[in-house]
Amino acid sequence: MIRQLARTAGLAIIYLVASAHVGSPDAWFEGMAGPYHVTVEVQTAGVVPGVARVYVRASGDVPQTVTIQANKFDATDGAPPPESTKRVPDEPATFLGQLWIMSTGSNSVTVNVAGPKGSGSVIVPVVVVAYSRLKLDKPMGIALGAMGIFLFAGLVTIIGAAVREGSLNPGETPSPHLRRRARNAMMITTVIGITMLTGGWLWWNSEDKTYERNMYKPLESSSAIAMRNGSAFIDVSIRDSSWVHRGDSAWINRREVSAWTPLVEDHGKIMHMFMIRDDLGAFAHLHPSTSDSVTFSSAMPPLPPGKYRVFADIVHESGFTHTLTSTVDVSATSGAPTAVGNPDDSWFSGPAGESRTAQLDSVGTIEWNSSGSITAGSPASLKFTVRKSDGSPALLEPYMGMPAHAVVARSDGSVFVHLHPMGTVSMASKMAFEMREPGDTIRGKLGARLAEAEMSSMSHAPVTVGEVSFPYAFPKPGRYRIWVQVKLEGKIRTAAFDADVMDGKI
């Protein structure tokens, strides 16, 4: 029993962190597919192979046809043919399709749209990992077991009857010799049947253990606060052997593990680190640097003491994303501002606003345009209006290439996601699929082009006026806090909002 409970708990932990973000395995994208504005939601199955459900919601002009296709980042045989979608009943602007995802890793879904305004397409990166095992329904298991026993008993009985009476004339009584032969045949059949069933059971258990062993396990990491030259730093270190020994081909081959591709910058940063206090009363968005891609260090911000959950997002050249998770204790001394951090670092402490409007220091306000209750599993209305102090729409300066950033965390830490107006997808992952060429087989070759293209994209990011929104659906009910970050008058401003998410099950 204890072993079973430990196994269940282990699988639950894997589920919580088995995606690019914690507890949010679905991918969201909002943007343009040619002339059409679409919001794409990809619901992964959690098992591989598995069927992903793809929702394409159009706003404004609605295309006539929508097709979808899946592709793996390192696929050599090309993408499979597009699959058609169907309009969702009572939602004429929403299309639903299904795709078989056959392998784990960095995948993408290409959405193709066509209609009166023309045609277009968009690539949505999707991290596909096996984080669950499908369970057999108990009543069905009992029914199948009873049916199997009945069929097995019938097989043994039929063979016994065939040996005992198969050669007799009608009405003839079997001799003692035939009866003995029939009993022996039934015993042999039983032994053979049990042997085959035992072999099948052992094979099935072996396959199940192999599947469980290959289920996605996040990279092991740790966090610590260190004092160097009189200044406090927070260090995040990747402890996982598969990453530490990624350059040792002999070690990789002996253990039959895949070698990770190099890390690439996302929004101009090699890592996005978030510190969230247990009571949600303090928050920091940091950008550590590294010299070895194993330990990442950032100047410690002036956070109040307490125990903090640490979430750190990294992106591989293949487009695969990780969220490293750990905890760290912040004391009054370690939280003192003693070193200069990255200019894009920011932090916030204090409660969420009691209303749907929060103050952004003294330069303006941000209002959450939400009406009605929020239901788990349904698209949430995360739309915000930013105004200057005089009430006029504020000019939102690009913050790492985006008009705004948001972080959503559940009170128990089981859900964490870093959002952009583009969705949950990584900018670097999306560009990796868009820019990959057949010759990109040398590690680091694509990464160099990605860095250059991303910096160009960020430098040309437009100024947004007044309103921002984030596509997302809360994965489960509970109490959440949302931190929204915008850049006004050259400074990063943060506001916090609380959300009570209702259970979507009827």
Coordinates of C-alpha atoms in Angstrom, one line a residue:
M1 CA 0.0 0.0 0.0
I2 CA 2.8 2.4 0.9
R3 CA 4.6 1.7 -2.3
Q4 CA 1.4 2.3 -4.3
L5 CA 0.8 5.6 -2.5
A6 CA 4.3 6.7 -3.2
R7 CA 3.9 5.7 -6.8
T8 CA 0.7 7.7 -7.1
A9 CA 2.3 10.7 -5.5
G10 CA 5.2 10.5 -7.8
L11 CA 2.9 10.5 -10.8
A12 CA 1.0 13.4 -9.4
I13 CA 4.2 15.4 -9.1
I14 CA 5.1 14.5 -12.7
Y15 CA 1.7 15.7 -13.8
L16 CA 2.2 19.0 -12.1
V17 CA 5.5 19.9 -13.8
A18 CA 5.3 17.9 -17.0
S19 CA 5.0 20.7 -19.4
A20 CA 6.6 24.0 -20.4
H21 CA 4.7 25.5 -17.5
V22 CA 3.6 23.9 -14.2
G23 CA 0.1 22.4 -14.2
S24 CA -0.8 24.0 -17.6
P25 CA 0.0 21.4 -20.3
D26 CA -2.2 23.1 -23.0
A27 CA -0.6 25.5 -25.5
W28 CA -2.3 28.8 -26.3
F29 CA -1.5 31.2 -29.2
E30 CA -3.2 34.4 -30.3
G31 CA -2.3 36.3 -33.4
M32 CA -2.6 36.5 -37.1
A33 CA -2.9 33.6 -39.6
G34 CA -2.6 35.6 -42.8
P35 CA -5.5 38.1 -42.9
Y36 CA -7.4 36.3 -40.0
H37 CA -7.1 36.9 -36.3
V38 CA -7.2 33.6 -34.5
T39 CA -6.8 32.1 -31.0
V40 CA -5.5 28.6 -31.1
E41 CA -5.7 26.2 -28.1
V42 CA -4.0 22.8 -28.3
Q43 CA -5.1 20.3 -25.7
T44 CA -2.5 17.5 -25.4
A45 CA -3.5 14.0 -24.4
G46 CA -0.9 13.4 -21.7
V47 CA 0.0 10.1 -23.3
V48 CA 2.1 9.4 -26.3
P49 CA 1.0 8.3 -28.9
G50 CA -2.2 10.3 -28.2
V51 CA -4.8 12.5 -29.8
A52 CA -4.6 16.3 -29.3
R53 CA -7.7 18.4 -29.6
V54 CA -7.1 21.7 -31.5
Y55 CA -9.5 24.6 -31.1
V56 CA -9.2 27.5 -33.6
R57 CA -11.3 30.6 -32.6
A58 CA -11.6 33.4 -35.1
S59 CA -12.4 37.0 -34.1
G60 CA -13.6 39.5 -36.7
D61 CA -13.7 37.9 -40.1
V62 CA -14.3 34.1 -40.0
P63 CA -12.5 31.8 -42.5
Q64 CA -14.5 29.3 -44.5
T65 CA -12.1 26.4 -44.0
V66 CA -9.5 25.5 -41.3
T67 CA -7.1 22.6 -41.5
I68 CA -4.4 21.5 -39.0
Q69 CA -1.3 19.4 -39.2
A70 CA 1.3 18.2 -36.7
N71 CA 5.1 18.1 -37.2
K72 CA 8.0 17.2 -35.0
F73 CA 10.9 19.6 -34.9
D74 CA 13.5 17.1 -36.0
A75 CA 11.2 15.1 -38.4
T76 CA 13.0 14.0 -41.6
D77 CA 10.1 12.6 -43.5
G78 CA 8.1 15.8 -43.7
A79 CA 4.8 16.7 -42.1
P80 CA 1.7 14.5 -42.5
P81 CA -1.1 15.8 -44.7
P82 CA -3.4 18.4 -43.1
E83 CA -6.5 17.3 -41.2
S84 CA -9.8 19.0 -41.6
T85 CA -11.7 20.7 -38.7
K86 CA -15.4 21.2 -38.1
R87 CA -17.3 24.1 -36.7
V88 CA -18.3 23.8 -33.1
P89 CA -22.1 23.7 -32.7
D90 CA -23.6 27.1 -31.6
E91 CA -20.1 28.7 -32.1
P92 CA -19.8 29.5 -35.8
A93 CA -16.4 31.2 -35.3
T94 CA -14.8 28.2 -33.6
F95 CA -13.3 25.2 -35.3
L96 CA -12.3 21.9 -33.7
G97 CA -10.0 19.2 -35.1
Q98 CA -8.0 16.3 -33.8
L99 CA -4.4 15.3 -34.4
W100 CA -2.5 12.1 -33.6
I101 CA 0.8 13.1 -31.9
M102 CA 3.1 10.1 -32.3
S103 CA 6.3 11.1 -30.5
T104 CA 7.4 13.1 -27.5
G105 CA 9.5 16.3 -27.6
S106 CA 9.2 19.6 -29.4
N107 CA 6.3 19.4 -31.8
S108 CA 4.2 22.0 -33.6
V109 CA 0.7 22.4 -35.0
T110 CA 0.3 24.4 -38.2
V111 CA -3.1 26.0 -38.6
N112 CA -4.1 26.8 -42.2
V113 CA -7.0 29.1 -42.9
A114 CA -8.8 30.1 -46.1
G115 CA -11.8 32.3 -46.8
P116 CA -13.0 35.4 -48.7
K117 CA -10.1 37.5 -47.4
G118 CA -7.5 35.1 -48.7
S119 CA -5.5 32.3 -47.0
G120 CA -2.8 32.1 -44.4
S121 CA -1.1 29.9 -41.8
V122 CA 0.5 30.1 -38.4
I123 CA 2.8 27.7 -36.5
V124 CA 2.1 27.0 -32.9
P125 CA 4.9 25.2 -30.9
V126 CA 3.7 22.4 -28.6
V127 CA 5.7 20.6 -26.0
V128 CA 4.4 17.0 -26.1
V129 CA 5.3 14.7 -23.2
A130 CA 3.8 11.6 -21.6
Y131 CA 2.8 12.6 -18.1
S132 CA 0.0 10.2 -17.3
R133 CA -1.1 6.6 -17.8
L134 CA -4.6 5.8 -18.9
K135 CA -6.4 3.7 -16.4
L136 CA -8.8 0.8 -17.1
D137 CA -12.3 1.6 -15.9
K138 CA -13.0 -0.8 -13.0
P139 CA -16.4 -2.0 -14.1
M140 CA -15.0 -2.6 -17.6
G141 CA -12.1 -4.5 -16.1
I142 CA -14.4 -6.7 -14.1
A143 CA -16.5 -7.4 -17.1
L144 CA -13.5 -8.2 -19.3
G145 CA -12.1 -10.4 -16.6
A146 CA -15.3 -12.3 -16.3
M147 CA -15.6 -12.6 -20.0
G148 CA -12.0 -13.9 -20.2
I149 CA -12.7 -16.6 -17.6
F150 CA -15.8 -17.6 -19.4
L151 CA -14.0 -17.9 -22.8
F152 CA -11.0 -19.7 -21.2
A153 CA -13.3 -22.2 -19.5
G154 CA -15.3 -22.7 -22.8
L155 CA -12.0 -23.3 -24.7
V156 CA -10.9 -26.0 -22.2
T157 CA -14.4 -27.6 -22.3
I158 CA -14.6 -27.6 -26.1
I159 CA -11.2 -29.3 -26.4
G160 CA -12.1 -31.9 -23.8
A161 CA -15.4 -32.6 -25.6
A162 CA -13.6 -32.8 -29.0
V163 CA -11.1 -35.4 -27.7
R164 CA -13.7 -37.4 -25.8
E165 CA -16.5 -37.5 -28.4
G166 CA -15.1 -36.2 -31.7
S167 CA -14.5 -39.7 -33.2
L168 CA -17.7 -41.4 -31.8
N169 CA -20.7 -42.3 -33.8
P170 CA -24.0 -40.7 -32.8
G171 CA -25.3 -42.2 -29.5
E172 CA -22.1 -44.0 -28.7
T173 CA -20.8 -43.8 -25.1
P174 CA -17.2 -42.7 -24.6
S175 CA -14.9 -45.4 -23.3
P176 CA -12.8 -44.9 -20.1
H177 CA -9.7 -44.5 -22.3
L178 CA -11.3 -41.6 -24.2
R179 CA -12.4 -40.0 -21.0
R180 CA -8.8 -40.2 -19.7
R181 CA -7.5 -38.7 -22.9
A182 CA -10.1 -35.9 -22.7
R183 CA -9.0 -35.1 -19.1
N184 CA -5.4 -35.1 -20.1
A185 CA -6.1 -32.8 -23.1
M186 CA -8.0 -30.4 -20.8
M187 CA -5.1 -30.3 -18.3
I188 CA -2.6 -29.7 -21.1
T189 CA -4.8 -26.9 -22.5
T190 CA -5.1 -25.4 -19.1
V191 CA -1.4 -25.4 -18.5
I192 CA -0.7 -23.9 -22.0
G193 CA -3.4 -21.3 -21.5
I194 CA -2.1 -20.3 -18.1
T195 CA 1.5 -20.2 -19.5
M196 CA 0.3 -17.9 -22.3
L197 CA -1.6 -15.7 -20.0
T198 CA 1.3 -15.4 -17.6
G199 CA 3.6 -14.6 -20.5
G200 CA 1.2 -11.9 -21.7
W201 CA 0.9 -10.5 -18.2
L202 CA 4.7 -10.3 -17.8
W203 CA 5.0 -8.7 -21.3
W204 CA 2.3 -6.2 -20.5
N205 CA 3.9 -5.3 -17.1
S206 CA 7.3 -4.9 -18.8
E207 CA 5.8 -2.6 -21.4
D208 CA 4.0 -0.6 -18.7
K209 CA 7.2 -0.2 -16.7
T210 CA 9.1 0.9 -19.8
Y211 CA 6.4 3.5 -20.5
E212 CA 6.5 4.7 -16.9
R213 CA 10.3 4.9 -17.0
N214 CA 10.1 7.0 -20.2
M215 CA 7.5 9.3 -18.8
Y216 CA 8.6 12.9 -18.8
K217 CA 10.5 13.9 -15.7
P218 CA 11.5 17.6 -15.3
L219 CA 15.1 18.5 -15.0
E220 CA 16.1 18.3 -11.4
S221 CA 17.2 21.7 -10.0
S222 CA 17.8 23.6 -6.8
S223 CA 17.9 27.2 -5.6
A224 CA 20.1 28.9 -3.0
I225 CA 21.0 32.4 -1.9
A226 CA 24.7 33.1 -1.8
M227 CA 26.8 36.0 -0.6
R228 CA 29.6 37.1 -2.9
N229 CA 31.7 40.2 -2.4
G230 CA 29.2 41.4 0.2
S231 CA 26.2 41.1 -2.2
A232 CA 23.4 38.7 -2.2
F233 CA 22.6 36.6 -5.2
I234 CA 20.1 33.9 -5.9
D235 CA 21.5 30.9 -7.9
V236 CA 19.4 28.3 -9.7
S237 CA 21.4 25.1 -10.6
I238 CA 20.4 22.3 -12.9
R239 CA 21.4 19.1 -11.1
D240 CA 20.0 16.6 -13.6
S241 CA 22.7 14.2 -14.9
S242 CA 21.2 14.1 -18.4
W243 CA 21.9 17.9 -18.6
V244 CA 25.2 18.0 -16.7
H245 CA 26.6 15.2 -18.9
R246 CA 25.0 16.4 -22.1
G247 CA 28.4 16.8 -23.8
D248 CA 29.6 13.3 -22.8
S249 CA 28.5 11.1 -25.8
A250 CA 29.8 7.9 -24.1
W251 CA 27.7 8.6 -21.0
I252 CA 24.7 9.5 -23.2
N253 CA 25.0 6.3 -25.2
R254 CA 25.5 4.0 -22.2
R255 CA 22.3 5.2 -20.7
E256 CA 20.3 5.4 -24.0
V257 CA 19.1 9.0 -23.3
S258 CA 18.7 11.8 -25.7
A259 CA 21.2 14.6 -25.7
W260 CA 19.6 18.0 -25.0
T261 CA 20.1 20.7 -27.6
P262 CA 21.7 24.0 -26.4
L263 CA 19.8 26.7 -24.7
V264 CA 18.6 29.8 -26.6
E265 CA 17.5 33.2 -25.5
D266 CA 13.8 33.9 -25.2
H267 CA 12.8 37.5 -25.3
G268 CA 16.5 38.3 -25.2
K269 CA 17.1 36.3 -21.9
I270 CA 18.6 32.9 -21.4
M271 CA 16.3 32.3 -18.4
H272 CA 13.2 33.9 -16.9
M273 CA 13.1 33.3 -13.2
F274 CA 10.1 34.0 -11.0
M275 CA 10.1 34.0 -7.2
I276 CA 6.6 33.8 -5.5
R277 CA 6.2 33.7 -1.8
D278 CA 4.1 30.9 -0.3
D279 CA 1.3 33.3 0.7
L280 CA 1.4 35.1 -2.8
G281 CA 2.3 38.3 -1.0
A282 CA 5.6 38.9 -2.9
F283 CA 6.7 38.4 -6.4
A284 CA 9.8 38.9 -8.5
H285 CA 10.6 38.5 -12.3
L286 CA 14.3 38.1 -12.7
H287 CA 16.8 37.3 -15.6
P288 CA 19.9 35.4 -14.4
S289 CA 23.1 35.1 -16.4
T290 CA 25.2 32.0 -16.7
S291 CA 28.7 31.0 -17.8
D292 CA 28.2 27.2 -18.1
S293 CA 24.4 26.7 -18.7
V294 CA 24.3 24.8 -15.4
T295 CA 24.2 27.5 -12.7
F296 CA 22.3 30.7 -13.3
S297 CA 22.8 33.7 -11.0
S298 CA 20.8 36.9 -10.4
A299 CA 21.2 39.7 -8.0
M300 CA 18.8 39.2 -5.1
P301 CA 15.9 41.7 -5.2
P302 CA 14.6 43.5 -2.0
L303 CA 11.9 40.9 -1.2
P304 CA 10.4 40.5 2.2
P305 CA 11.4 37.4 4.2
G306 CA 9.6 34.1 3.7
K307 CA 9.7 30.9 1.9
Y308 CA 9.5 31.3 -1.9
R309 CA 8.7 29.0 -4.8
V310 CA 11.1 29.4 -7.6
F311 CA 10.1 28.8 -11.2
A312 CA 12.6 29.2 -14.0
D313 CA 11.8 29.0 -17.7
I314 CA 14.4 27.9 -20.3
V315 CA 14.2 27.2 -24.0
H316 CA 16.2 24.7 -26.1
E317 CA 17.3 25.2 -29.6
S318 CA 14.8 22.5 -30.6
G319 CA 12.0 24.6 -29.3
F320 CA 11.5 22.4 -26.2
T321 CA 10.8 24.4 -23.1
H322 CA 11.3 23.6 -19.4
T323 CA 10.1 25.2 -16.2
L324 CA 12.5 24.3 -13.4
T325 CA 11.0 24.3 -10.0
S326 CA 12.5 24.6 -6.5
T327 CA 12.2 26.6 -3.3
V328 CA 14.3 29.0 -1.3
D329 CA 14.1 30.7 2.1
V330 CA 14.6 34.5 2.0
S331 CA 15.8 36.1 5.2
A332 CA 15.8 39.8 6.1
T333 CA 19.5 40.0 5.2
S334 CA 19.4 38.0 1.9
G335 CA 16.5 40.2 0.7
A336 CA 18.5 43.4 1.1
P337 CA 19.3 45.3 -2.2
T338 CA 23.1 44.9 -2.4
A339 CA 23.9 44.3 -6.1
V340 CA 22.7 45.7 -9.4
G341 CA 20.6 43.2 -11.4
N342 CA 19.4 43.0 -14.9
P343 CA 17.7 46.2 -16.1
D344 CA 14.6 44.2 -17.0
D345 CA 14.3 42.7 -13.5
S346 CA 11.2 43.7 -11.5
W347 CA 9.5 42.8 -8.2
F348 CA 6.3 43.5 -6.3
S349 CA 5.1 42.9 -2.8
G350 CA 1.7 43.5 -1.2
P351 CA -1.8 42.3 -1.5
A352 CA -3.9 42.2 -4.6
G353 CA -6.3 45.1 -5.3
E354 CA -9.6 44.7 -3.7
S355 CA -11.4 45.9 -6.8
R356 CA -10.8 45.2 -10.5
T357 CA -8.7 48.3 -10.8
A358 CA -5.1 48.6 -9.4
Q359 CA -2.8 51.5 -9.1
L360 CA 0.4 51.5 -11.2
D361 CA 2.6 53.6 -8.8
S362 CA 1.6 57.2 -9.4
V363 CA 1.6 57.2 -13.2
G364 CA -1.7 55.4 -13.9
T365 CA -4.1 52.5 -13.3
I366 CA -4.8 49.1 -14.8
E367 CA -8.3 47.7 -14.9
W368 CA -9.2 44.0 -15.3
N369 CA -12.2 43.9 -17.7
S370 CA -13.7 40.8 -16.4
S371 CA -17.4 40.1 -16.0
G372 CA -19.0 37.1 -14.4
S373 CA -17.4 34.0 -12.9
I374 CA -14.3 32.2 -14.1
T375 CA -14.7 28.5 -14.9
A376 CA -11.9 26.0 -15.0
G377 CA -11.2 24.6 -18.5
S378 CA -13.0 27.5 -20.3
P379 CA -11.3 30.4 -22.0
A380 CA -10.8 33.1 -19.4
S381 CA -11.3 36.8 -20.0
L382 CA -7.8 38.2 -19.1
K383 CA -8.3 41.6 -20.7
F384 CA -6.8 44.7 -19.2
T385 CA -7.1 48.4 -19.8
V386 CA -4.2 50.7 -18.8
R387 CA -4.8 54.4 -18.3
K388 CA -2.6 57.3 -17.4
S389 CA -3.4 59.4 -14.3
D390 CA -5.6 61.7 -16.3
G391 CA -7.7 58.7 -17.5
S392 CA -6.5 58.7 -21.1
P393 CA -5.2 55.5 -22.7
A394 CA -1.5 54.8 -21.7
L395 CA 1.2 54.1 -24.2
L396 CA 2.6 50.7 -23.4
E397 CA 6.3 50.6 -24.2
P398 CA 7.7 47.2 -25.4
Y399 CA 8.8 45.1 -22.4
M400 CA 11.3 42.5 -23.8
G401 CA 9.5 42.7 -27.1
M402 CA 5.9 42.4 -25.7
P403 CA 3.4 45.0 -24.7
A404 CA 2.8 43.2 -21.4
H405 CA 3.7 40.1 -19.4
A406 CA 1.5 38.2 -16.9
V407 CA 2.1 35.5 -14.4
V408 CA -0.6 33.2 -13.1
A409 CA -0.1 31.1 -10.0
R410 CA -2.4 28.9 -7.9
S411 CA -2.3 29.4 -4.1
D412 CA -0.8 26.0 -3.5
G413 CA 1.9 26.3 -6.3
S414 CA 0.4 23.5 -8.4
V415 CA -0.2 25.8 -11.3
F416 CA 2.2 28.4 -12.7
V417 CA 2.3 30.0 -16.1
H418 CA 4.1 32.9 -17.7
L419 CA 1.8 34.5 -20.3
H420 CA 2.2 37.0 -23.1
P421 CA -0.4 38.6 -25.3
M422 CA 0.8 36.0 -27.8
G423 CA -0.2 33.2 -25.4
T424 CA 1.7 30.5 -23.5
V425 CA 4.0 29.7 -26.4
S426 CA 7.6 30.8 -26.4
M427 CA 8.7 33.4 -28.9
A428 CA 12.0 31.5 -29.4
S429 CA 10.2 28.2 -29.9
K430 CA 7.9 29.7 -32.5
M431 CA 10.8 31.2 -34.4
A432 CA 12.7 27.9 -34.2
F433 CA 10.0 26.1 -36.2
E434 CA 9.6 29.0 -38.6
M435 CA 13.3 29.4 -39.3
R436 CA 14.6 25.8 -39.2
E437 CA 16.2 24.7 -42.4
P438 CA 17.3 21.2 -43.6
G439 CA 20.9 22.0 -43.0
D440 CA 20.4 22.9 -39.3
T441 CA 21.9 19.6 -38.0
I442 CA 24.9 21.2 -36.3
R443 CA 24.0 22.2 -32.7
G444 CA 24.1 25.9 -32.2
K445 CA 23.7 26.8 -35.9
L446 CA 20.0 27.6 -35.7
G447 CA 20.5 29.2 -32.2
A448 CA 22.8 31.8 -33.6
R449 CA 20.2 32.9 -36.2
L450 CA 17.5 32.8 -33.6
A451 CA 19.3 35.2 -31.4
E452 CA 19.9 37.6 -34.2
A453 CA 16.3 37.4 -35.5
E454 CA 14.8 37.7 -32.0
M455 CA 16.8 40.9 -31.2
S456 CA 15.7 42.4 -34.5
S457 CA 12.1 41.5 -33.7
M458 CA 12.3 43.0 -30.2
S459 CA 13.9 46.2 -31.5
H460 CA 11.0 46.7 -33.9
A461 CA 8.2 45.9 -31.4
P462 CA 5.5 48.5 -31.8
V463 CA 4.1 50.6 -28.9
T464 CA 0.6 49.5 -27.8
V465 CA -2.1 51.8 -26.7
G466 CA -4.3 51.1 -23.7
E467 CA -5.4 47.5 -23.9
V468 CA -3.8 44.1 -23.6
S469 CA -5.2 40.6 -23.3
F470 CA -3.8 37.1 -22.6
P471 CA -5.3 33.9 -24.0
Y472 CA -5.6 31.2 -21.3
A473 CA -7.9 28.8 -19.5
F474 CA -7.4 28.0 -15.8
P475 CA -6.7 24.2 -15.7
K476 CA -8.5 23.6 -12.4
P477 CA -10.6 25.3 -9.8
G478 CA -9.1 27.2 -6.8
R479 CA -7.7 30.5 -5.7
Y480 CA -5.2 32.2 -8.1
R481 CA -3.2 35.4 -8.2
I482 CA -2.4 37.2 -11.4
W483 CA 0.5 39.6 -11.8
V484 CA 0.3 41.9 -14.8
Q485 CA 3.5 43.8 -15.9
V486 CA 3.6 46.7 -18.3
K487 CA 6.3 49.3 -19.0
L488 CA 5.3 53.0 -18.6
E489 CA 7.6 56.0 -18.7
G490 CA 10.6 53.8 -18.9
K491 CA 9.8 51.7 -15.8
I492 CA 8.3 48.3 -15.3
R493 CA 5.0 48.5 -13.3
T494 CA 3.4 45.5 -11.7
A495 CA -0.2 45.0 -10.5
A496 CA -1.8 42.0 -8.7
F497 CA -5.3 40.6 -9.0
D498 CA -7.0 37.7 -7.3
A499 CA -9.2 35.2 -9.1
D500 CA -11.5 32.5 -7.7
V501 CA -11.9 29.9 -10.3
M502 CA -15.0 27.7 -10.2
D503 CA -15.2 24.0 -11.1
G504 CA -16.3 23.5 -14.7
K505 CA -17.8 20.1 -14.1
I506 CA -21.6 19.9 -13.9

